[in-house]
mmCIF file of C-alpha atoms in Angstrom:
data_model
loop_
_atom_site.group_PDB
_atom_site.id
_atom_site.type_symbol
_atom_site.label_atom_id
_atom_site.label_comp_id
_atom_site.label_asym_id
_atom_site.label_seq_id
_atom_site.Cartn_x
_atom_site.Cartn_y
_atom_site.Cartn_z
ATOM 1 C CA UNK A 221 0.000 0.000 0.000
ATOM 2 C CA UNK A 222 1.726 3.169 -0.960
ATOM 3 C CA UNK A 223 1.525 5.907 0.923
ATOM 4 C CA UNK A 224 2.140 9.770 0.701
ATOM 5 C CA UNK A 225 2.950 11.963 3.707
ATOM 6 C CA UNK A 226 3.468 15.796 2.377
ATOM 7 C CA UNK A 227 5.496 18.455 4.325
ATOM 8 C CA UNK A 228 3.536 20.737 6.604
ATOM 9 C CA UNK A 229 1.220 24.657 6.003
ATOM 10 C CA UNK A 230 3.207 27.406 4.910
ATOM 11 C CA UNK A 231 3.074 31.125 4.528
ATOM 12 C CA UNK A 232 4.934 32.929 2.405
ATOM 13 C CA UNK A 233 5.101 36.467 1.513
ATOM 14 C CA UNK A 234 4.805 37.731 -2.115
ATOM 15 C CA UNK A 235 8.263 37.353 -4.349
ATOM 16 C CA UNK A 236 9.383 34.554 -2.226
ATOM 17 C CA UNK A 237 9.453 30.903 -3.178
ATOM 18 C CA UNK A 238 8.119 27.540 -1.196
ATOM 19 C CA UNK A 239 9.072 23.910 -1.348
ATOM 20 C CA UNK A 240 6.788 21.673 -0.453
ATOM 21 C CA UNK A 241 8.149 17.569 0.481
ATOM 22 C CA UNK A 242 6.137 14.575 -0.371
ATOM 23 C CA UNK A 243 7.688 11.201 1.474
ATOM 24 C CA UNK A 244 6.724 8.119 0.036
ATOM 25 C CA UNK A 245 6.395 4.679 1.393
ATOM 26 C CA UNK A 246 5.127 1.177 0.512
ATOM 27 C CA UNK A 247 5.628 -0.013 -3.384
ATOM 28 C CA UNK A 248 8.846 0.846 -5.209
ATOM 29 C CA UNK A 249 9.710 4.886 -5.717
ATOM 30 C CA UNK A 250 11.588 5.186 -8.307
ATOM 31 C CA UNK A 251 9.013 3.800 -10.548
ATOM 32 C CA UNK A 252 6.113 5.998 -9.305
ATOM 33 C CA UNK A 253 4.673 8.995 -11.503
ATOM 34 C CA UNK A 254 4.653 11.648 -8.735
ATOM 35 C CA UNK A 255 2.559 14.449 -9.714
ATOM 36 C CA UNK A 256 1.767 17.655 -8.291
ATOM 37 C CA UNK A 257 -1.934 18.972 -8.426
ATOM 38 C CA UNK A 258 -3.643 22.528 -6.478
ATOM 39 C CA UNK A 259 -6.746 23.521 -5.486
ATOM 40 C CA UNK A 260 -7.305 27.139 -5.116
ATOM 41 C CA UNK A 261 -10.231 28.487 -2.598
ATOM 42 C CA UNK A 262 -13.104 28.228 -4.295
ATOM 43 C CA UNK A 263 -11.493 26.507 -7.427
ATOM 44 C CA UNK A 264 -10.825 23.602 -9.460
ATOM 45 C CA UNK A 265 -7.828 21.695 -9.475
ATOM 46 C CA UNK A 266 -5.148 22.507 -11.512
ATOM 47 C CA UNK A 267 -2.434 19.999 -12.641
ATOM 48 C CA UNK A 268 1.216 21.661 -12.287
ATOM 49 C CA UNK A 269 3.569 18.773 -13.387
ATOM 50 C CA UNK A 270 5.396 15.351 -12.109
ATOM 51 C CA UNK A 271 7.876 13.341 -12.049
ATOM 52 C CA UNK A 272 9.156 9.247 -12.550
ATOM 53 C CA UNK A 273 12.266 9.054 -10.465
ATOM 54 C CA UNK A 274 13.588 6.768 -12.821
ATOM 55 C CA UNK A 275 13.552 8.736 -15.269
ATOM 56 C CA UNK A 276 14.609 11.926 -13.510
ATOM 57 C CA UNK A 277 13.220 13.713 -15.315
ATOM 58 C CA UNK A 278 9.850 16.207 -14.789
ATOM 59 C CA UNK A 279 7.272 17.904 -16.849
ATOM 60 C CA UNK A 280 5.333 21.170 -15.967
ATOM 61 C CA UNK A 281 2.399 22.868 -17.309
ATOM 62 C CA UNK A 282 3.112 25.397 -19.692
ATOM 63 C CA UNK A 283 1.185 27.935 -17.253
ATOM 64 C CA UNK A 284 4.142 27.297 -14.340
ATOM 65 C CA UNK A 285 7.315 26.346 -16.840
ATOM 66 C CA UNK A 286 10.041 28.830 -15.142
ATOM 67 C CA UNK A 287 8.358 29.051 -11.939
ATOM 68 C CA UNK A 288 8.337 25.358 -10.709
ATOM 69 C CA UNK A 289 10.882 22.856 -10.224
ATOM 70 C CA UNK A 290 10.149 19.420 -9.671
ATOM 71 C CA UNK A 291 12.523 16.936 -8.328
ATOM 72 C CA UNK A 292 13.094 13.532 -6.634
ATOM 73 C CA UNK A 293 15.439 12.425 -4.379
ATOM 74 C CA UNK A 294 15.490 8.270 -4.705
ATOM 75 C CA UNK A 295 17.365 7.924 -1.350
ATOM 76 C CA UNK A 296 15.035 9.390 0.808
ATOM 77 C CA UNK A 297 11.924 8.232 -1.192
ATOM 78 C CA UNK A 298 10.769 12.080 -1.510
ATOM 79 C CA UNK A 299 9.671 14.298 -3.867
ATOM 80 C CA UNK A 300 9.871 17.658 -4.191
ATOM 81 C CA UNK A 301 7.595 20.461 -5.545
ATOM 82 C CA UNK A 302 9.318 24.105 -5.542
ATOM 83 C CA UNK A 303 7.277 27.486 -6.780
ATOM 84 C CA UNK A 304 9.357 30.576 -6.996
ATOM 85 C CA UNK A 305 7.776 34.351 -7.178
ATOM 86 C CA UNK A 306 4.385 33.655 -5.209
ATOM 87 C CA UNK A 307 1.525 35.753 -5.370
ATOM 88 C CA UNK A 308 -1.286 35.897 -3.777
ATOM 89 C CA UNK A 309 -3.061 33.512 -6.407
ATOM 90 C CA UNK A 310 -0.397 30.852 -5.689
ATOM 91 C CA UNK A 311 -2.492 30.614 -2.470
ATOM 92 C CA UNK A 312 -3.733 26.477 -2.224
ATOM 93 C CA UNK A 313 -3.473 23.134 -1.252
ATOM 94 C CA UNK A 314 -0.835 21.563 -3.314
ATOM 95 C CA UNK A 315 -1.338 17.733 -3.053
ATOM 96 C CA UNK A 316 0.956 15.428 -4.116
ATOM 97 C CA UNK A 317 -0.367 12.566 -6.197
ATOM 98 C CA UNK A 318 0.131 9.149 -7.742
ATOM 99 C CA UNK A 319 -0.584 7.866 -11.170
ATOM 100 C CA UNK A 320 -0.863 5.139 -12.161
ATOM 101 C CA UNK A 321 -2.633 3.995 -15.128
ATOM 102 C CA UNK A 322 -3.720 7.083 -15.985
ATOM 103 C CA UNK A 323 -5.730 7.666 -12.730
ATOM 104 C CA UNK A 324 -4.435 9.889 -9.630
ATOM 105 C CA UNK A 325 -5.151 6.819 -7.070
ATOM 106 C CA UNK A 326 -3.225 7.695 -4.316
ATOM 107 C CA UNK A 327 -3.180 11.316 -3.228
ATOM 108 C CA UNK A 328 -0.927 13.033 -0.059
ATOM 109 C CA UNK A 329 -2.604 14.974 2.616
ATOM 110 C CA UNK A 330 -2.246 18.560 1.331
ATOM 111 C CA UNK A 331 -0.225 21.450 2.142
ATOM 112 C CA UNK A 332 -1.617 24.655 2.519
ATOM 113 C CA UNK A 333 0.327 27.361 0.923
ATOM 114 C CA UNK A 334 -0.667 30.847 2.118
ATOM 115 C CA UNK A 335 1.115 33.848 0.152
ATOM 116 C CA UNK A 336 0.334 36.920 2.174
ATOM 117 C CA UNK A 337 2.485 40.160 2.867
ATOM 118 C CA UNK B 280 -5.834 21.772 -23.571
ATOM 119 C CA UNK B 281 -8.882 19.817 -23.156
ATOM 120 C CA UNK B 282 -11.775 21.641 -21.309
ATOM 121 C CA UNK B 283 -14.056 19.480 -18.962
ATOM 122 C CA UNK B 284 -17.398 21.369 -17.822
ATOM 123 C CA UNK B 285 -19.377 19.481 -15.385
ATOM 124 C CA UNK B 286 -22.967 19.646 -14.260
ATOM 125 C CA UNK B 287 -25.045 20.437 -12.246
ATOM 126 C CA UNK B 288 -22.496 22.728 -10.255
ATOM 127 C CA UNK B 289 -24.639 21.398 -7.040
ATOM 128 C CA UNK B 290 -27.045 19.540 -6.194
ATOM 129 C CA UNK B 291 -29.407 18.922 -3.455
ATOM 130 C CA UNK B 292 -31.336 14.909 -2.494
ATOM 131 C CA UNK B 293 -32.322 13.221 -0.389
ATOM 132 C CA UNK B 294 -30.965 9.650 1.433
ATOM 133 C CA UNK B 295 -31.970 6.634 -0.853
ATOM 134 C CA UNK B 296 -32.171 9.383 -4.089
ATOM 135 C CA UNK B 297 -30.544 8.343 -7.511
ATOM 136 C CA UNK B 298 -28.831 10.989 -9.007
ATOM 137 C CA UNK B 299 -26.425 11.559 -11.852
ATOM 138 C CA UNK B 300 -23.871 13.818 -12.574
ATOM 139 C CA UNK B 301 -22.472 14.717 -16.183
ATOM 140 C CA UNK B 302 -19.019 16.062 -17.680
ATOM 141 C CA UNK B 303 -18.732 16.854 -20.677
ATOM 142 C CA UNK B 304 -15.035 16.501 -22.489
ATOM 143 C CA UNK B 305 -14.259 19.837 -25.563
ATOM 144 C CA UNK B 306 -13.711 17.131 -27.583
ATOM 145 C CA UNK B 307 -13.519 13.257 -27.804
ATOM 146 C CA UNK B 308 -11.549 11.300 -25.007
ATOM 147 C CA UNK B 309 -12.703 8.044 -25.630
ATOM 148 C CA UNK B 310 -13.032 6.169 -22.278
ATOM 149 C CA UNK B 311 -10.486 7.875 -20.778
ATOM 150 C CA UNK B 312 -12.423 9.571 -17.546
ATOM 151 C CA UNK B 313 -12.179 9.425 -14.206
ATOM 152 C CA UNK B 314 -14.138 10.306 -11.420
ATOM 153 C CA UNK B 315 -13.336 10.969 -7.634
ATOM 154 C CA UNK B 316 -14.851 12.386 -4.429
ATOM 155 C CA UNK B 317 -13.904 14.579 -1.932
ATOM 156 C CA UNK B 318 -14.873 15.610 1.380
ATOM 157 C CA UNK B 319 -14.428 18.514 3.415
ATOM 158 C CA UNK B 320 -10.327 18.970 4.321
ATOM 159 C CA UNK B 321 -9.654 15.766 3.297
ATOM 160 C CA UNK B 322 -8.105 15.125 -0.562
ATOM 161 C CA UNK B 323 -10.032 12.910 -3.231
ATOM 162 C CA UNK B 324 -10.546 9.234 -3.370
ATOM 163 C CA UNK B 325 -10.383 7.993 -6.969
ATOM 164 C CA UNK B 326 -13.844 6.588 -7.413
ATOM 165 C CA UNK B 327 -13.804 5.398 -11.260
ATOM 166 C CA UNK B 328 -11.352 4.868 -13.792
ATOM 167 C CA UNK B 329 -11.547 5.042 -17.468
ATOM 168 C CA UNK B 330 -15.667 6.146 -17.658
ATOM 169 C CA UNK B 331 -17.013 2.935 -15.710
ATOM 170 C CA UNK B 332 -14.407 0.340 -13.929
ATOM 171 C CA UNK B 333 -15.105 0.907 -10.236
ATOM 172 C CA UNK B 334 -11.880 1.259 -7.778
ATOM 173 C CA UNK B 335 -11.706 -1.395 -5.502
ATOM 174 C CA UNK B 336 -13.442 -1.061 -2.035
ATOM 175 C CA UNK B 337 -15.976 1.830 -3.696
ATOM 176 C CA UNK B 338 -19.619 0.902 -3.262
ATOM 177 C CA UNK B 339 -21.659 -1.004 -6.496
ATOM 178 C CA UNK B 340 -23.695 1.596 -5.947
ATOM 179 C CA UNK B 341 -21.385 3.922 -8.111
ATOM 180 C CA UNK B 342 -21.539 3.592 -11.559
ATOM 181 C CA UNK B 343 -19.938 5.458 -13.948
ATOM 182 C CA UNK B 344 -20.685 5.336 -18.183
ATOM 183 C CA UNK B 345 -20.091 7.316 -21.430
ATOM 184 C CA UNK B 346 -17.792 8.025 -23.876
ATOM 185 C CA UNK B 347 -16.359 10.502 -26.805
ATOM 186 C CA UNK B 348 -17.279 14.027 -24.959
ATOM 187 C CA UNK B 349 -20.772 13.076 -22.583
ATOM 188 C CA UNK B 350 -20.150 10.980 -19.143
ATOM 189 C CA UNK B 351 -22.189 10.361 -16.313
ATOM 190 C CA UNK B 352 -21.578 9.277 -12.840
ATOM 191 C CA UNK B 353 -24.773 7.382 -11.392
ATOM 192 C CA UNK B 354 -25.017 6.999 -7.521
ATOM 193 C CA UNK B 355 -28.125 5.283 -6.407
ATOM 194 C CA UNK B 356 -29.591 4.717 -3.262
ATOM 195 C CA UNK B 357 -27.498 7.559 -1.794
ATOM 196 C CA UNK B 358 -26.298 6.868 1.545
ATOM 197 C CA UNK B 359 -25.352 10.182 4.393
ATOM 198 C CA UNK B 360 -21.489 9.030 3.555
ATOM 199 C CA UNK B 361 -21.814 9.782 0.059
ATOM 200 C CA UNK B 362 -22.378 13.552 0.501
ATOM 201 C CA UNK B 363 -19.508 15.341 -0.825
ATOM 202 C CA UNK B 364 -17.775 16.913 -4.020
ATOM 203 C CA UNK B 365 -17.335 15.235 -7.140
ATOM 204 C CA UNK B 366 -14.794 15.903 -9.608
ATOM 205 C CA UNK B 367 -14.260 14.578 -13.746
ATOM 206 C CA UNK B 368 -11.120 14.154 -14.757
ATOM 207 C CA UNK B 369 -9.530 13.460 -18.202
ATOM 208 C CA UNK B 370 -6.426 11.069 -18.615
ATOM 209 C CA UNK B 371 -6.626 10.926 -22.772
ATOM 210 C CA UNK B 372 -4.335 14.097 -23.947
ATOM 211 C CA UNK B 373 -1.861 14.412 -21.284
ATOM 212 C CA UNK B 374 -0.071 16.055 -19.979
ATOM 213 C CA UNK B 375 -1.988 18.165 -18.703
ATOM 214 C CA UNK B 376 -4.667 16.516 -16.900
ATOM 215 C CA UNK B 377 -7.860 18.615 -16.682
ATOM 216 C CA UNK B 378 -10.393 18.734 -14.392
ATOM 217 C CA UNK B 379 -14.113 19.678 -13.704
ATOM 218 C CA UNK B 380 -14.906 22.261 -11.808
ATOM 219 C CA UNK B 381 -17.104 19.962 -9.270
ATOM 220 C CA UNK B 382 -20.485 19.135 -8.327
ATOM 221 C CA UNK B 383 -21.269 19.287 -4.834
ATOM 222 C CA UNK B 384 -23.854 17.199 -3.592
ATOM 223 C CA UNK B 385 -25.694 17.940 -0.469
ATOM 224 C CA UNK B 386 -28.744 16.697 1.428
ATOM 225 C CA UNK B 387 -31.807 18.149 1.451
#
């Protein structure tokens, strides 16, 4: 049974940048497709890229491409979602997610990002 | 990208109601739709994969069909636990995945 535990709330102010953690456990890491979803207030969710550790290599919507890095670190079983210049619309839940065969089956807990001055 | 509009946005019934939600893909995506749930603070539970093949553990009540651009998620004889959000999502042109924008479902 695989498992994601994410990193914990944040606030940030405006300009600044966040990384958010997602640990994995249970199944084999490198071969999961970690992806990275938000959900603004009030909003839909809103797919910002992922990652297979194997591969090492991510893709990012076009919306975020220069803002977000997405890595994976295959020793500690984490993955790593980082948004640079917040603004106050970068203010969500960012969840962490698994895919596998196509479907986001196994989801983190969410962290809430708050981008406030 | 491909645009997925849901409706109704929400939804009021009752406990032992039928009701059925649609989403509606900008343009064909096969089978290739998923469904999921969520509930207040908590993230979503994958409830259906590719327009009808229930996850394991969900309910038979939950029943999902369609395909090309018009889906529908069923639930029938809703119970209090099934009182939540419910989100389409497409898996055919990716990335990036699209979503809904939700249906919540409430009792009345």
């Amino acid at each position: 049974q695989v498992l994601l535990v994410q990193s914990g709330a944040e606030v940030k102010k405006p300009g600044s940048s966040v990384k958010v953690s997602c640990k994995a456990s249970g199944g084999t890491f490198r071969n999961h497709a970690i992806n990275w979803v938000r959900q603004a207030p009030g909003r839909g969710f809103e797919w910002m890229g992922g990652i297979i550790p194997f591969f090492g290599t991510a893709k990012s919507a076009e919306k975020f491409q220069g803002r977000v890095t997405i890595t994976a670190d295959e020793s500690t079983s984490t993955a790593y979602l980082e948004l640079r210049s917040l603004r106050s619309e970068d203010t969500a839940v960012y969840y962490c997610v698994r895919i596998l065969w196509a479907l986001m089956d196994v989801w983190g807990q969410g962290t809430t990002v708050t981008v406030s001055s | 990208d491909i645009q997925m509009t849901q409706s109704p946005s929400s939804l009021s019934a009752s406990v032992g109601d039928r009701v059925t939600i649609t989403c509606r893909a900008s343009q064909s995506i096969s089978d290739s739709l998923n469904w999921y749930q969520q509930k207040p603070g908590k993230p979503p539970k994958a409830l259906i994969r590719s327009a009808s093949s229930l996850q394991s553990g969900v309910p038979s009540r939950f029943s999902g069909s369609g395909s090309g651009t018009d889906f529908t998620l069923t639930i029938s004889n809703l119970q209090v636990e099934d009182f939540a959000t419910y989100f389409c999502q497409q898996s055919y042109s990716t990335p990036p995945y699209t979503f809904g924008q939700g249906t919540k479902l409430e009792i009345k």
